[in-house]
Coordinates of C-alpha atoms and ligand atoms in Angstrom, one line a residue:
M1 CA 26.5 -5.3 5.2
K2 CA 26.3 -8.2 7.7
P3 CA 27.1 -11.7 6.2
F4 CA 24.0 -13.8 5.7
R5 CA 23.1 -17.2 4.2
Y6 CA 21.1 -17.6 1.1
E7 CA 18.5 -20.3 0.1
L8 CA 16.5 -20.6 -3.1
A9 CA 13.1 -21.9 -2.0
E10 CA 12.0 -24.9 -3.9
D11 CA 8.3 -25.0 -2.6
A12 CA 6.2 -22.7 -0.6
E13 CA 5.7 -25.0 2.4
G14 CA 9.5 -25.5 2.7
A15 CA 9.9 -21.7 2.5
V16 CA 7.3 -21.1 5.3
A17 CA 8.8 -23.8 7.5
T18 CA 12.3 -22.2 7.2
M19 CA 10.9 -18.8 8.0
V20 CA 9.8 -19.9 11.7
R21 CA 13.6 -19.3 12.5
P22 CA 14.0 -15.8 13.8
G23 CA 16.3 -13.6 11.7
A24 CA 15.1 -15.0 8.2
A25 CA 13.6 -12.9 5.5
Y26 CA 11.8 -13.6 2.1
L27 CA 13.5 -12.1 -1.0
A28 CA 11.3 -11.4 -4.1
G29 CA 12.5 -8.7 -6.4
G30 CA 14.7 -7.4 -3.7
T31 CA 14.2 -3.7 -4.5
N32 CA 13.2 -2.8 -1.0
L33 CA 14.8 -5.6 1.1
V34 CA 18.4 -5.1 -0.2
D35 CA 18.2 -1.3 0.1
L36 CA 17.3 -1.8 3.8
M37 CA 20.0 -4.4 4.3
K38 CA 22.5 -1.9 2.9
L39 CA 21.4 0.9 5.2
G40 CA 21.6 -1.6 8.2
V41 CA 17.8 -1.2 8.9
T42 CA 17.5 -4.8 8.7
A43 CA 20.1 -7.6 9.0
P44 CA 18.6 -11.0 8.4
D45 CA 21.1 -13.9 8.7
L46 CA 19.1 -16.0 6.3
I47 CA 17.6 -15.0 3.0
V48 CA 15.0 -17.2 1.6
D49 CA 14.6 -16.4 -2.1
V50 CA 11.1 -17.1 -3.3
S51 CA 11.3 -15.8 -6.8
D52 CA 11.2 -19.3 -8.3
L53 CA 7.9 -20.2 -6.8
P54 CA 5.0 -20.6 -9.2
Y55 CA 3.2 -17.5 -8.4
R56 CA 3.6 -15.6 -11.7
E57 CA 0.1 -15.9 -13.3
V58 CA -2.8 -13.5 -13.5
E59 CA -6.0 -15.7 -13.6
T60 CA -9.4 -14.3 -14.5
F61 CA -12.5 -15.9 -12.8
E62 CA -15.6 -16.7 -14.8
G63 CA -18.0 -14.4 -13.0
G64 CA -15.4 -11.5 -12.9
G65 CA -12.6 -11.0 -10.5
L66 CA -8.9 -11.7 -10.8
R67 CA -6.2 -13.8 -9.0
I68 CA -2.8 -12.2 -9.1
G69 CA 0.1 -14.3 -8.1
A70 CA 2.4 -12.7 -5.7
L71 CA 5.4 -12.8 -8.0
V72 CA 3.8 -10.9 -10.8
T73 CA 5.8 -7.9 -11.5
N74 CA 4.5 -4.4 -11.1
S75 CA 5.1 -3.9 -14.9
E76 CA 3.3 -7.1 -15.9
L77 CA 0.3 -6.2 -13.7
A78 CA 0.1 -2.6 -14.9
T79 CA -0.1 -3.5 -18.5
H80 CA -2.4 -6.6 -18.1
P81 CA -5.4 -6.1 -20.4
V82 CA -8.0 -7.2 -17.9
V83 CA -6.5 -4.9 -15.2
R84 CA -6.4 -2.0 -17.6
T85 CA -10.1 -2.5 -18.6
R86 CA -11.7 -3.7 -15.4
Y87 CA -9.5 -2.1 -12.7
P88 CA -7.8 0.9 -14.3
A89 CA -7.0 2.5 -10.9
V90 CA -4.8 -0.5 -10.1
S91 CA -2.9 -0.1 -13.4
E92 CA -2.6 3.8 -12.9
A93 CA -1.4 3.3 -9.2
L94 CA 1.4 0.9 -10.4
L95 CA 2.5 3.2 -13.2
A96 CA 2.5 6.2 -10.8
G97 CA 5.2 4.2 -8.7
A98 CA 8.9 4.0 -8.9
S99 CA 10.6 3.8 -12.4
G100 CA 10.2 1.4 -15.3
Q101 CA 13.4 -0.5 -14.3
L102 CA 12.2 -0.9 -10.7
R103 CA 8.6 -1.9 -11.9
N104 CA 10.2 -4.7 -14.0
R105 CA 11.8 -6.2 -11.0
A106 CA 9.3 -5.3 -8.1
T107 CA 6.7 -7.9 -7.4
V108 CA 3.1 -7.6 -6.1
G109 CA 3.8 -9.4 -2.7
G110 CA 6.9 -7.3 -2.1
N111 CA 5.1 -4.1 -3.1
L112 CA 2.6 -4.7 -0.4
L113 CA 5.2 -5.5 2.3
Q114 CA 7.7 -2.7 1.5
R115 CA 8.7 -0.8 4.6
T116 CA 7.8 2.8 5.3
R117 CA 10.0 5.7 3.6
C118 CA 10.0 7.5 6.9
R119 CA 13.5 9.0 7.0
Y120 CA 13.9 8.3 10.7
F121 CA 13.1 4.6 10.1
Q122 CA 16.0 4.6 7.4
D123 CA 18.5 6.5 9.7
L124 CA 20.1 4.4 12.3
T125 CA 21.3 7.4 14.1
K126 CA 17.7 8.5 14.9
A127 CA 15.1 7.2 17.4
C128 CA 12.4 5.2 15.7
N129 CA 9.8 3.0 17.5
K130 CA 9.2 1.1 14.2
R131 CA 12.8 0.1 13.9
I132 CA 13.6 -0.3 17.7
P133 CA 10.5 -0.6 19.8
G134 CA 10.6 1.8 22.8
S135 CA 13.4 4.0 21.4
G136 CA 11.0 6.9 20.7
C137 CA 10.0 8.8 17.6
D138 CA 12.3 11.7 16.3
A139 CA 9.9 12.2 13.3
R140 CA 7.2 13.8 15.5
D141 CA 9.1 16.9 16.3
G142 CA 11.5 16.6 13.3
E143 CA 11.2 16.5 9.4
H144 CA 7.7 15.1 9.0
H145 CA 6.2 17.1 6.1
D146 CA 5.6 13.7 4.3
L147 CA 4.2 11.7 7.3
A148 CA 0.8 10.8 8.6
I149 CA -2.2 13.1 9.3
L150 CA -4.7 10.2 10.0
G151 CA -4.7 7.2 12.4
A152 CA -1.3 7.8 13.8
S153 CA -0.1 7.2 17.3
P154 CA 2.1 9.1 19.7
Q155 CA 4.6 6.2 19.1
C156 CA 4.6 6.4 15.2
I157 CA 3.5 8.8 12.3
A158 CA 4.9 6.8 9.6
T159 CA 3.0 6.4 6.3
N160 CA 2.5 3.3 4.0
P161 CA 4.4 4.0 0.9
S162 CA 2.5 1.6 -1.5
D163 CA 0.5 3.1 -4.4
L164 CA -0.8 -0.3 -5.2
A165 CA -2.2 -0.9 -1.7
V166 CA -4.4 2.3 -2.0
A167 CA -6.0 1.0 -5.3
L168 CA -6.4 -2.5 -3.7
A169 CA -8.1 -0.9 -0.7
M170 CA -10.5 0.9 -3.0
V171 CA -11.6 -2.5 -4.7
D172 CA -11.7 -4.5 -1.4
A173 CA -9.0 -6.9 -2.4
S174 CA -7.9 -9.8 -0.4
V175 CA -4.5 -11.2 0.3
H176 CA -3.9 -15.0 0.3
Y177 CA -1.0 -16.4 2.0
I178 CA 0.6 -19.6 3.6
G179 CA 1.1 -19.1 7.3
P180 CA 2.5 -21.2 10.1
H181 CA -1.0 -23.0 10.2
G182 CA -1.4 -23.4 6.4
P183 CA -3.2 -21.4 3.7
A184 CA -5.4 -18.5 4.6
A185 CA -6.8 -15.2 3.4
I186 CA -7.2 -11.7 4.7
S187 CA -9.0 -8.7 3.6
V188 CA -6.6 -5.9 2.5
H189 CA -8.3 -3.7 5.2
D190 CA -7.3 -6.2 7.9
L191 CA -3.8 -6.8 6.4
F192 CA -2.6 -3.3 7.1
R193 CA -2.8 -1.8 10.6
R194 CA -2.7 1.5 12.5
P195 CA 0.6 1.9 14.4
G196 CA -0.9 2.1 17.9
D197 CA 1.7 1.1 20.4
R198 CA 3.2 -1.6 18.1
P199 CA 4.5 0.4 15.2
D200 CA 7.2 -2.2 14.6
R201 CA 4.3 -4.4 13.2
D202 CA 3.3 -3.2 9.7
T203 CA 0.6 -5.8 9.1
N204 CA -1.5 -8.4 10.8
L205 CA 0.0 -11.3 8.9
P206 CA 1.2 -14.1 11.3
P207 CA 5.1 -14.0 11.3
G208 CA 6.8 -15.9 8.6
S209 CA 3.6 -15.9 6.3
L210 CA 4.3 -16.1 2.5
I211 CA 2.0 -14.1 0.4
T212 CA 0.9 -16.3 -2.6
A213 CA -1.8 -14.1 -4.3
V214 CA -4.0 -11.1 -4.3
V215 CA -7.7 -11.6 -5.3
L216 CA -9.6 -8.7 -6.8
P217 CA -13.4 -9.3 -6.4
D218 CA -15.7 -8.8 -9.3
C219 CA -16.4 -5.1 -9.1
A220 CA -18.3 -3.4 -11.8
I221 CA -17.8 0.2 -10.5
A222 CA -14.0 -0.3 -10.7
A223 CA -14.2 -0.4 -14.6
G224 CA -14.3 3.4 -14.4
S225 CA -11.9 3.9 -11.5
R226 CA -8.9 6.2 -11.5
Y227 CA -5.7 6.8 -9.4
R228 CA -4.3 10.4 -8.9
K229 CA -1.1 11.0 -7.2
V230 CA 0.6 14.3 -6.1
R231 CA 4.4 14.2 -5.4
D232 CA 7.4 16.5 -5.0
R233 CA 8.5 16.0 -8.5
A234 CA 6.7 14.7 -11.6
S235 CA 8.1 11.1 -11.5
F236 CA 10.2 8.6 -9.6
A237 CA 8.9 9.8 -6.2
F238 CA 6.6 8.6 -3.5
A239 CA 3.3 10.3 -2.9
A240 CA 2.6 13.3 -0.8
G241 CA -1.0 12.4 -1.2
S242 CA -3.0 10.1 -3.5
V243 CA -6.6 9.2 -4.3
A244 CA -8.1 6.0 -5.8
A245 CA -11.7 6.6 -6.8
A246 CA -14.7 4.9 -8.5
L247 CA -18.0 6.6 -9.0
D248 CA -21.3 5.6 -10.2
V249 CA -23.7 8.6 -10.8
R250 CA -27.3 8.0 -11.9
E251 CA -29.5 11.0 -12.9
G252 CA -27.1 13.4 -11.2
V253 CA -27.1 11.5 -7.9
V254 CA -24.3 9.5 -6.4
H255 CA -25.6 5.9 -6.6
D256 CA -22.2 4.3 -5.4
V257 CA -18.7 5.5 -4.8
R258 CA -15.3 4.1 -3.6
L259 CA -12.5 6.2 -2.2
A260 CA -9.1 5.4 -0.7
W261 CA -6.3 7.7 0.1
G262 CA -2.5 7.2 0.1
A263 CA 0.4 8.8 2.0
V264 CA -1.9 10.0 4.9
A265 CA -1.6 7.0 7.2
H266 CA 0.1 3.8 8.4
L267 CA -2.2 2.1 6.1
P268 CA -4.0 2.7 2.8
W269 CA -6.9 4.8 4.1
R270 CA -10.3 3.8 2.9
A271 CA -12.5 7.0 3.1
W272 CA -15.6 5.2 4.5
A273 CA -17.0 8.4 6.0
A274 CA -16.7 10.3 2.8
E275 CA -18.4 7.4 0.9
R276 CA -21.3 7.4 3.3
A277 CA -21.7 11.0 3.0
L278 CA -21.8 10.8 -0.8
R279 CA -24.1 7.9 -1.4
G280 CA -27.5 9.5 -2.3
A281 CA -26.1 13.0 -2.6
P282 CA -26.1 15.1 -5.7
A283 CA -23.0 14.6 -7.7
T284 CA -21.7 18.2 -7.3
P285 CA -18.5 19.7 -6.4
E286 CA -20.1 21.0 -3.1
S287 CA -21.0 17.4 -2.1
F288 CA -17.6 16.0 -3.0
E289 CA -16.1 18.7 -0.8
R290 CA -18.3 18.2 2.1
A291 CA -17.7 14.5 1.9
A292 CA -13.8 15.0 1.9
E293 CA -14.2 17.4 4.9
E294 CA -16.2 14.6 6.8
E295 CA -13.4 12.3 6.3
L296 CA -10.8 14.8 7.4
T297 CA -12.5 15.7 10.6
T298 CA -10.3 13.1 12.5
A299 CA -7.1 14.4 10.8
K300 CA -4.4 15.4 13.3
P301 CA -1.7 17.3 11.3
L302 CA 1.5 18.1 12.9
R303 CA 3.8 21.4 12.5
D304 CA 4.8 20.7 8.8
N305 CA 2.2 18.4 7.2
G306 CA -1.0 20.3 7.6
Y307 CA -0.9 21.0 3.8
K308 CA -2.1 17.4 3.4
V309 CA -5.6 18.3 4.6
P310 CA -6.4 20.8 1.7
L311 CA -4.3 18.7 -0.6
L312 CA -6.5 15.5 0.0
R313 CA -9.7 17.6 -0.1
N314 CA -8.8 19.1 -3.4
L315 CA -7.3 16.0 -5.0
T316 CA -10.5 14.2 -4.0
V317 CA -12.9 16.9 -5.3
G318 CA -10.9 17.3 -8.6
L319 CA -10.8 13.7 -9.4
L320 CA -14.5 13.1 -8.6
R321 CA -15.5 16.3 -10.7
E322 CA -13.4 14.7 -13.7
M323 CA -15.2 11.4 -13.2
T324 CA -18.7 12.9 -13.0
P325 CA -20.6 12.2 -16.3
Ligands
FAD401 C1 13.8 4.5 -5.8 C2 12.6 3.9 -5.5 C3 11.3 4.4 -5.8 C4 10.1 3.8 -5.4 N1 9.0 4.5 -5.7 C5 7.8 3.8 -5.4 C6 6.6 4.6 -5.5 O1 6.5 5.6 -6.0 N2 5.5 3.9 -5.2 C7 5.4 2.6 -4.7 O2 4.5 1.9 -4.4 N3 6.6 1.9 -4.5 C8 7.8 2.5 -4.9 N4 9.0 1.9 -4.6 C9 9.0 0.6 -4.0 C10 8.9 -0.6 -4.8 O3 7.7 -0.6 -5.6 C11 9.1 -1.7 -3.9 O4 10.5 -1.7 -3.5 C12 8.8 -3.0 -4.5 O5 7.4 -3.1 -5.0 C13 9.1 -4.2 -3.6 O6 8.9 -5.4 -4.3 P1 10.0 -6.4 -4.3 O7 9.6 -7.6 -4.9 O8 11.4 -5.9 -4.9 O9 10.2 -6.7 -2.8 P2 11.5 -7.1 -1.9 O10 12.4 -6.1 -1.7 O11 12.0 -8.5 -2.3 O12 10.7 -7.5 -0.5 C14 10.1 -6.4 0.2 C15 9.6 -7.0 1.6 O13 8.5 -7.9 1.3 C16 8.7 -9.2 1.7 N5 8.2 -10.1 0.8 C17 8.5 -10.0 -0.7 N6 7.7 -11.0 -1.3 C18 6.9 -11.6 -0.2 C19 5.9 -12.5 -0.2 N7 5.6 -13.3 -1.4 N8 5.5 -13.0 0.9 C20 5.8 -12.4 2.1 N9 6.8 -11.5 2.2 C21 7.3 -11.0 1.0 C22 10.3 -9.2 1.9 O14 10.7 -10.1 2.9 C23 10.5 -7.9 2.3 O15 10.4 -7.6 3.6 C24 10.2 2.5 -5.0 C25 11.4 1.9 -4.8 C26 12.6 2.5 -5.0 C27 13.9 1.9 -4.7

């Protein structure tokens, strides 16, 4: 590991001011950053430890909605009583991720900004446009069975690894941060991006931004939401595919629906086309299947990840069937 300087941030503004220096990185729980430093994927010369900043609260709003401090741990959030009752998909997504020990350490802000698990990104001997722009993408013709089928680019087929982000995309969360020009907020849909020709950029946050909170809007339909994840083994593994869903059926007809998919794209994939196809349709397995197919029309599977197309379809249909009253 390359030598680096360490500073414990005393206040957010000071931390952001320090981060304008190139080569600096925030440290929260450290469960992703430190791994990447050990692998040599990232080599900051200054670590700004933000773990003492006052972002550890979950606040409920009067009219519904939640403000979650960026340093709330994944365990704390998953077991929070309001999250479990009003946003169960968020709790289920967190509990489906990593292990108990990691969740005790991992924070909300760090979870959203964790880097892709694409093995070519993590292997310094391989070409990766995300790690070294312009170097190429060995994943495209290589071992890509867990990589993207939607919204990828010739430069990058990496997937976003966060389970939490999928549930947050389903409930239209927003991310609050302090950037170089002061406090601001961004919808989770605009936070994450398709790789395009800049796969080195995971998000649209201005460089050096410090995430302070995630806000969940009041969302009545989310009270019955669910998260379902498929992975290579039963626990302690990243998703091969996942679905966050909320469904409101009235007299056999889909009144409202929310769907987001994980492990299929560079961003948590809100299934807007499937939602449009379902609103007003009979709540039947046939409608669920047609809607999933509609979303998958733009899928571009590669040699070894075509299984994700039926996986996402079946996962979506199965979960919506279970949720149908
Ligand atoms: C073996 C293993 C299995 C895992 N399995 C899963 C899984 O199944 N599902 C899943 O979703 N995750 C999984 N994870 C990932 C884990 O959830 C993340 O590593 C964790 O959430 C990151 O949080 P952290 O606080 O430790 O972040 P850190 O490692 O401290 O930081 C991660 C990144 O975020 C930046 N950062 C952190 N906080 C802030 C902030 N407030 N503002 C701006 N930037 C910030 C850091 O600079 C760094 O770039 C797994 C991890 C491991 C090691």
